[in-house]
């Protein structure tokens, strides 16, 4: 969905077409649904088990779990019988000896801090979230035909004009509500409950610079109307937040498996593979090293929330302050692994809340008889265009150059390239590299602490981390997927 | 049948009635092209076997969209697939373990279930430059596939990439990417699509568990129950094609009327899949219903052969 959006926007920029209001709203609704869906799946299914010990949940007292859940969560399910059944289901599964996704993990590791009851509550919500996400994905199917890989965006607008009917919109709204209820009543309370046991992670895993292209335009004016604003913050200086400009981006290849000597703007980007061995002093990554005014930047939920906070965006600022107050942590604790995982939830609440208004705006247009969803256009002989988005994982840009009505060059710089890039020509570390320095690791053979920080970035690639024990010099390889 | 009884009891504890359960078994049976007399047998496959059938799921050059598609399974629910029906032994995306622990899982599963596991493969295999374009834990995709696939009871390629190479294999195919069958010279069941409908994977696996064999396939390795007819022949817009009623511009009155998308480049006539019947995400829609021409994503080499996507087929 996200590359689809950026590629369509890049071509629209190159050919100079303005899309109708309804197309903008439908794209925002699809993108909003993507945030809701993706962040729920990331937290519960790709990240939570770094913090939640599933096996410990077997020792929980269902009654106490029910009491805990009543206290911290507004989940629609609960009670001692419910948690007893979840525990029984888990026990049957574990007793079968076929542990599936839980096999050979880090259960019982000293870094797990939740009591058994909190582990059982979180495990129950892990299972509930599996079903909820399957339902939430139907929002995409309504106006996009299917999920994943929806298929209704075209250069000039959207194709789903036939689906702009009261029953389809009502269906969307119903799914939106069920999903957003989960976000507000389960996801946010779970984040607060889990984080309260891991406050030390508010000082681990932070980085220095933050970039957000911003996204979700609420009018045709960009970047002014972006619901998640555009901006860049260098050296953690929130007061110094400034507008970001794509012209300040270059990509280095000094430590990447590509030919070339100089850093280049994506419009002039080259992709000439030069594969070799893994050599941390030389080339060691397929990712290039993108830089903003020469600075490596973290992108993603934390960057977006910090930029929005720094610009004073009310919807985000209020939520950040509420979360900080509830956890009794300063706002500066956001510069961390804990902050990154909390920011993901914060923006899900804010974006999800905004979606209802967008649906009503669409309904308003339709009521007035405005059903336009597409603007015709013609392919120019040549052109250049950029499509900037800020998607679940972070800032995404596509750059296209058209010559003789064909693609002459096409480059993209994706969120995981920003976050997981290698060093640049000047030796500056990439954000994930920087974030891992100083991470406490209790057992180098089972470094679940490393996974916490790497997973908190929501990497879209597998990455290799080598842990070296300073006492024995023993090297351990960790692959975070 | 005691196990089956327990199973229904457990279903009801989870708030699923026997009726709902039989409904999804019925839907699945119909998708598989089996007669309704098979519905109880399909239900039995799901009725909590003593040892859940082991599945090893390999990821090569892909976007994980096929895994994501299966995570959206609602017939049966994804949590039932993972916790009660199958035993997922290795699947990088959802496992809590990583790195060394994860690779140990693969090794252990292949040894323990040698000749007995179902191997699902997602993604194409790089074959040029000694496989340099794709490695996991220092081993190339090709090495991993050569070691694991021959030990499987069946190899099921999920998605167009593992089936036929997909986008990686589009011209000029710099990494020499191939589908699994092609790269290894073995016979695979192919469930292409970008992504495929998860119900077609479930149908294939149930067919295997139910009848002890893989479903009947066409010459491209695709199960006939899902890929036996063209999109065009099953399309709800077909009558508009016959009546010469075509969309010629997106967003137009003709588009709002749901006319035929052939002139917009629809590849439905050349594409074999059950999208118009099974639909995606609990039967919510499929691309043509959303007004977009079919791009032929379940056909071999569709990036090269089906493009330009928005031009009428010649």
Coordinates of N, CA and C in Angstrom, one line a residue, chain A residues 198-332:
Chain A
X198 N 8.9 -1.4 32.7 CA 10.2 -1.3 32.0 C 10.6 0.1 31.8
X199 N 10.5 0.9 32.9 CA 10.8 2.4 32.8 C 12.3 2.6 32.5
X200 N 13.1 1.6 32.9 CA 14.6 1.8 32.6 C 14.8 1.9 31.1
X201 N 13.9 1.3 30.3 CA 14.1 1.4 28.9 C 13.8 2.8 28.3
X202 N 13.4 3.7 29.2 CA 13.3 5.1 28.8 C 14.6 5.8 28.7
X203 N 15.7 5.1 29.0 CA 17.0 5.7 28.9 C 17.9 4.8 28.0
X204 N 17.3 3.9 27.3 CA 18.1 2.9 26.5 C 17.6 3.0 25.1
X205 N 18.5 2.9 24.1 CA 18.1 2.7 22.7 C 17.7 4.0 22.0
X206 N 18.2 5.2 22.5 CA 17.8 6.4 21.8 C 18.8 6.8 20.7
X207 N 18.3 7.7 19.8 CA 19.2 8.3 18.8 C 19.2 9.8 18.8
X208 N 19.7 10.4 17.8 CA 20.0 11.9 17.9 C 19.2 12.8 17.0
X209 N 19.0 12.4 15.7 CA 18.4 13.2 14.7 C 17.1 12.5 14.2
X210 N 16.1 13.4 13.9 CA 14.8 12.8 13.5 C 14.2 13.5 12.3
X211 N 13.7 12.7 11.4 CA 13.1 13.3 10.2 C 11.7 12.7 9.9
X212 N 10.8 13.6 9.5 CA 9.5 13.2 9.1 C 9.1 14.0 7.9
X213 N 8.7 13.3 6.8 CA 8.2 14.0 5.6 C 6.7 14.4 6.0
X214 N 6.1 13.7 6.9 CA 4.7 14.0 7.3 C 3.8 13.4 6.3
X215 N 2.5 13.4 6.6 CA 1.5 12.8 5.7 C 0.1 13.1 6.2
X216 N -0.8 12.6 5.4 CA -2.3 12.7 5.6 C -2.7 14.1 5.4
X217 N -2.6 14.6 4.1 CA -3.0 16.0 3.8 C -4.5 16.2 4.0
X218 N -4.8 17.3 4.8 CA -6.3 17.5 5.0 C -6.8 18.6 4.1
X219 N -6.0 19.1 3.2 CA -6.5 19.9 2.0 C -5.5 19.7 0.9
X220 N -5.7 20.5 -0.2 CA -4.7 20.3 -1.3 C -3.4 21.0 -1.0
X221 N -3.3 21.7 0.2 CA -2.1 22.5 0.5 C -1.1 21.6 1.3
X222 N 0.0 21.3 0.6 CA 1.0 20.5 1.3 C 2.3 21.3 1.3
X223 N 3.1 21.3 2.4 CA 2.9 20.5 3.6 C 2.1 21.1 4.7
X224 N 1.5 22.3 4.4 CA 0.8 23.0 5.5 C -0.3 22.2 6.2
X225 N -1.0 21.4 5.4 CA -2.2 20.8 5.9 C -2.0 19.3 6.4
X226 N -0.7 18.9 6.4 CA -0.5 17.5 6.8 C -0.9 17.2 8.2
X227 N -1.7 16.2 8.5 CA -2.1 15.9 9.8 C -0.9 15.5 10.7
X228 N -0.1 14.7 10.1 CA 1.2 14.4 10.8 C 2.2 15.3 10.1
X229 N 2.7 16.3 10.8 CA 3.5 17.4 10.1 C 4.9 17.0 9.6
X230 N 5.4 17.8 8.7 CA 6.7 17.6 8.2 C 7.7 18.3 9.0
X231 N 8.9 17.8 9.2 CA 10.0 18.5 9.9 C 11.2 17.7 10.2
X232 N 12.2 18.4 10.6 CA 13.5 17.7 11.0 C 14.0 18.3 12.3
X233 N 14.5 17.4 13.2 CA 15.0 17.8 14.5 C 16.4 17.2 14.5
X234 N 17.4 18.1 14.7 CA 18.8 17.7 14.8 C 19.3 17.8 16.3
X235 N 20.1 16.9 16.7 CA 20.7 16.9 18.1 C 19.7 17.0 19.2
X236 N 18.5 16.4 19.0 CA 17.5 16.3 20.0 C 16.9 17.7 20.4
X237 N 17.2 18.7 19.5 CA 16.8 20.1 19.8 C 15.3 20.3 19.4
X238 N 14.4 20.0 20.2 CA 13.0 20.1 19.9 C 12.6 21.5 19.5
X239 N 13.2 22.5 20.2 CA 12.8 23.9 19.9 C 13.3 24.3 18.5
X240 N 14.4 23.6 18.1 CA 15.0 24.0 16.8 C 14.4 23.3 15.6
X241 N 13.2 22.7 15.8 CA 12.5 22.0 14.7 C 12.4 22.9 13.5
X242 N 12.7 22.3 12.3 CA 12.5 23.1 11.1 C 11.9 22.3 10.0
X243 N 11.4 23.0 8.9 CA 10.8 22.4 7.8 C 11.8 21.5 7.1
X244 N 11.4 20.3 6.7 CA 12.3 19.4 5.9 C 12.1 19.6 4.4
X245 N 13.2 19.4 3.7 CA 13.1 19.6 2.2 C 13.9 18.4 1.6
X246 N 13.2 17.8 0.6 CA 13.8 16.6 0.1 C 15.1 16.9 -0.6
X247 N 15.4 18.1 -1.0 CA 16.6 18.4 -1.7 C 17.9 18.3 -0.8
X248 N 17.6 18.2 0.5 CA 18.8 18.1 1.5 C 19.2 16.6 1.7
X249 N 18.5 15.7 0.9 CA 18.8 14.3 1.1 C 19.9 13.8 0.1
X250 N 20.9 13.1 0.6 CA 21.8 12.4 -0.3 C 22.0 10.9 0.3
X251 N 22.5 10.1 -0.6 CA 22.8 8.7 -0.2 C 24.2 8.4 -0.4
X252 N 24.9 7.8 0.7 CA 26.3 7.4 0.6 C 26.3 5.9 0.3
X253 N 27.4 5.4 -0.4 CA 27.6 4.0 -0.6 C 29.0 3.5 -0.2
X254 N 29.7 4.3 0.7 CA 31.0 3.9 1.1 C 31.1 2.5 1.7
X255 N 30.0 2.2 2.5 CA 30.0 0.9 3.2 C 28.9 0.0 2.7
X256 N 28.4 0.3 1.5 CA 27.3 -0.5 0.9 C 27.8 -1.2 -0.3
X257 N 27.2 -2.3 -0.6 CA 27.7 -3.1 -1.8 C 27.2 -2.5 -3.1
X258 N 27.7 -1.2 -3.4 CA 27.4 -0.5 -4.6 C 28.7 0.2 -5.1
X259 N 28.8 0.4 -6.4 CA 29.9 1.1 -7.0 C 29.6 2.6 -6.7
X260 N 30.6 3.4 -6.7 CA 30.4 4.9 -6.6 C 31.3 5.4 -5.5
X261 N 31.6 6.7 -5.6 CA 32.5 7.4 -4.6 C 31.8 8.5 -3.9
X262 N 30.8 9.2 -4.5 CA 30.2 10.3 -3.9 C 28.8 10.1 -3.5
X263 N 28.4 10.9 -2.5 CA 27.0 10.8 -2.1 C 26.1 11.5 -3.1
X264 N 24.9 11.0 -3.4 CA 24.1 11.6 -4.5 C 22.7 11.8 -4.0
X265 N 22.1 12.9 -4.5 CA 20.6 13.1 -4.3 C 19.9 12.0 -5.1
X266 N 18.7 11.5 -4.6 CA 18.0 10.4 -5.3 C 17.7 10.7 -6.8
X267 N 17.5 12.0 -7.2 CA 17.2 12.3 -8.6 C 18.4 11.8 -9.5
X268 N 19.6 11.9 -8.9 CA 20.8 11.5 -9.7 C 21.3 10.1 -9.2
X269 N 20.5 9.4 -8.4 CA 20.9 8.2 -7.7 C 21.3 7.1 -8.7
X270 N 22.3 6.3 -8.3 CA 22.7 5.2 -9.1 C 22.6 3.9 -8.3
X271 N 22.2 2.8 -8.9 CA 22.2 1.5 -8.2 C 23.0 0.5 -9.0
X272 N 24.3 0.5 -8.7 CA 25.2 -0.4 -9.4 C 25.8 -1.4 -8.4
X273 N 25.2 -2.6 -8.3 CA 25.7 -3.5 -7.3 C 27.1 -3.9 -7.5
X274 N 27.8 -4.0 -6.3 CA 29.2 -4.5 -6.3 C 29.3 -5.4 -5.1
X275 N 28.8 -6.6 -5.3 CA 28.7 -7.5 -4.1 C 30.1 -8.1 -3.8
X276 N 30.2 -8.2 -2.5 CA 31.5 -8.8 -2.0 C 31.3 -9.4 -0.7
X277 N 32.3 -9.6 0.1 CA 32.2 -10.2 1.4 C 31.7 -9.3 2.4
X278 N 31.2 -9.8 3.5 CA 30.8 -9.0 4.7 C 32.0 -8.5 5.4
X279 N 32.3 -7.2 5.3 CA 33.5 -6.7 5.9 C 33.2 -5.4 6.6
X280 N 33.2 -5.4 7.9 CA 32.7 -4.2 8.7 C 33.6 -3.0 8.5
X281 N 34.9 -3.3 8.1 CA 35.8 -2.1 7.8 C 35.5 -1.6 6.4
X282 N 35.0 -2.4 5.6 CA 34.7 -2.0 4.2 C 33.2 -2.0 3.9
X283 N 32.8 -2.8 3.0 CA 31.4 -2.8 2.7 C 30.7 -3.9 3.4
X284 N 29.5 -3.6 4.0 CA 28.8 -4.6 4.8 C 27.3 -4.6 4.7
X285 N 26.7 -3.9 3.7 CA 25.3 -3.8 3.7 C 24.8 -3.6 2.3
X286 N 23.6 -4.1 2.0 CA 22.9 -3.8 0.8 C 22.2 -2.5 0.8
X287 N 22.1 -2.0 2.0 CA 21.4 -0.7 2.2 C 22.4 0.5 1.9
X288 N 21.9 1.5 1.2 CA 22.8 2.7 1.1 C 22.6 3.5 2.5
X289 N 23.4 4.6 2.6 CA 23.3 5.3 3.8 C 22.7 6.7 3.5
X290 N 21.4 6.9 3.7 CA 20.8 8.2 3.5 C 21.1 9.2 4.6
X291 N 21.3 10.4 4.2 CA 21.7 11.5 5.1 C 20.9 12.7 4.8
X292 N 20.5 13.5 5.9 CA 19.8 14.8 5.7 C 20.8 15.9 6.1
X293 N 21.1 16.7 5.2 CA 22.2 17.7 5.4 C 23.4 17.0 6.1
X294 N 23.7 15.8 5.6 CA 24.8 15.0 6.1 C 24.6 14.3 7.4
X295 N 23.4 14.4 8.0 CA 23.1 13.8 9.3 C 22.3 12.5 9.1
X296 N 22.7 11.4 9.8 CA 21.9 10.2 9.8 C 20.6 10.6 10.6
X297 N 19.4 10.1 10.2 CA 18.2 10.5 10.9 C 17.4 9.2 11.2
X298 N 16.8 9.2 12.4 CA 15.8 8.2 12.7 C 14.5 8.6 12.0
X299 N 13.8 7.7 11.4 CA 12.5 8.0 10.9 C 11.5 7.0 11.5
X300 N 10.2 7.3 11.4 CA 9.2 6.4 12.0 C 8.3 7.1 13.0
X301 N 7.6 6.3 13.8 CA 6.6 6.9 14.8 C 7.3 7.8 15.7
X302 N 8.5 7.5 16.3 CA 9.1 8.4 17.2 C 9.4 9.8 16.6
X303 N 10.0 9.7 15.4 CA 10.4 10.9 14.7 C 9.1 11.8 14.4
X304 N 8.1 11.1 13.9 CA 6.8 11.8 13.6 C 6.2 12.5 14.9
X305 N 6.2 11.7 16.0 CA 5.6 12.2 17.2 C 6.4 13.4 17.7
X306 N 7.8 13.3 17.7 CA 8.6 14.3 18.2 C 8.4 15.6 17.3
X307 N 8.4 15.4 16.0 CA 8.2 16.6 15.1 C 6.8 17.2 15.4
X308 N 5.8 16.4 15.5 CA 4.5 17.0 15.8 C 4.4 17.7 17.1
X309 N 5.1 17.1 18.1 CA 5.2 17.7 19.4 C 5.9 19.0 19.4
X310 N 7.0 19.0 18.7 CA 7.9 20.2 18.6 C 7.1 21.3 17.9
X311 N 6.3 21.0 16.9 CA 5.5 22.0 16.2 C 4.3 22.4 17.0
X312 N 4.0 21.7 18.1 CA 2.9 22.0 18.9 C 1.5 21.5 18.4
X313 N 1.6 20.4 17.7 CA 0.3 19.8 17.2 C -0.5 19.2 18.3
X314 N -1.6 19.8 18.5 CA -2.4 19.6 19.8 C -2.7 18.1 20.0
X315 N -3.2 17.4 18.9 CA -3.7 16.1 19.1 C -2.6 15.1 19.6
X316 N -1.3 15.5 19.2 CA -0.2 14.6 19.6 C 0.3 15.1 20.9
X317 N 0.4 16.4 21.1 CA 1.0 17.0 22.3 C 0.2 16.5 23.6
X318 N -1.1 16.6 23.5 CA -1.9 16.2 24.6 C -1.7 14.7 25.0
X319 N -1.6 13.8 23.9 CA -1.4 12.4 24.2 C 0.0 12.1 24.8
X320 N 1.0 12.8 24.3 CA 2.4 12.6 24.8 C 2.4 13.0 26.3
X321 N 1.8 14.2 26.6 CA 1.8 14.6 28.0 C 1.0 13.6 28.9
X322 N -0.1 13.1 28.4 CA -0.9 12.1 29.2 C -0.1 10.9 29.5
X323 N 0.6 10.4 28.4 CA 1.4 9.1 28.6 C 2.5 9.4 29.6
X324 N 3.2 10.5 29.4 CA 4.3 10.8 30.3 C 3.9 11.0 31.7
X325 N 2.7 11.6 31.9 CA 2.2 11.8 33.3 C 1.8 10.5 33.9
X326 N 1.1 9.6 33.1 CA 0.7 8.3 33.6 C 1.8 7.4 34.0
X327 N 2.9 7.5 33.2 CA 4.1 6.7 33.5 C 5.1 7.4 34.5
X328 N 4.8 8.6 34.9 CA 5.7 9.5 35.7 C 7.1 9.5 35.1
X329 N 7.1 9.8 33.8 CA 8.5 10.0 33.2 C 8.5 11.3 32.5
X330 N 9.7 11.9 32.3 CA 9.8 13.2 31.6 C 9.6 13.0 30.1
X331 N 9.2 14.0 29.4 CA 9.1 13.9 27.9 C 10.4 13.5 27.3
X332 N 11.5 13.8 27.9 CA 12.8 13.5 27.3 C 13.0 12.0 27.3

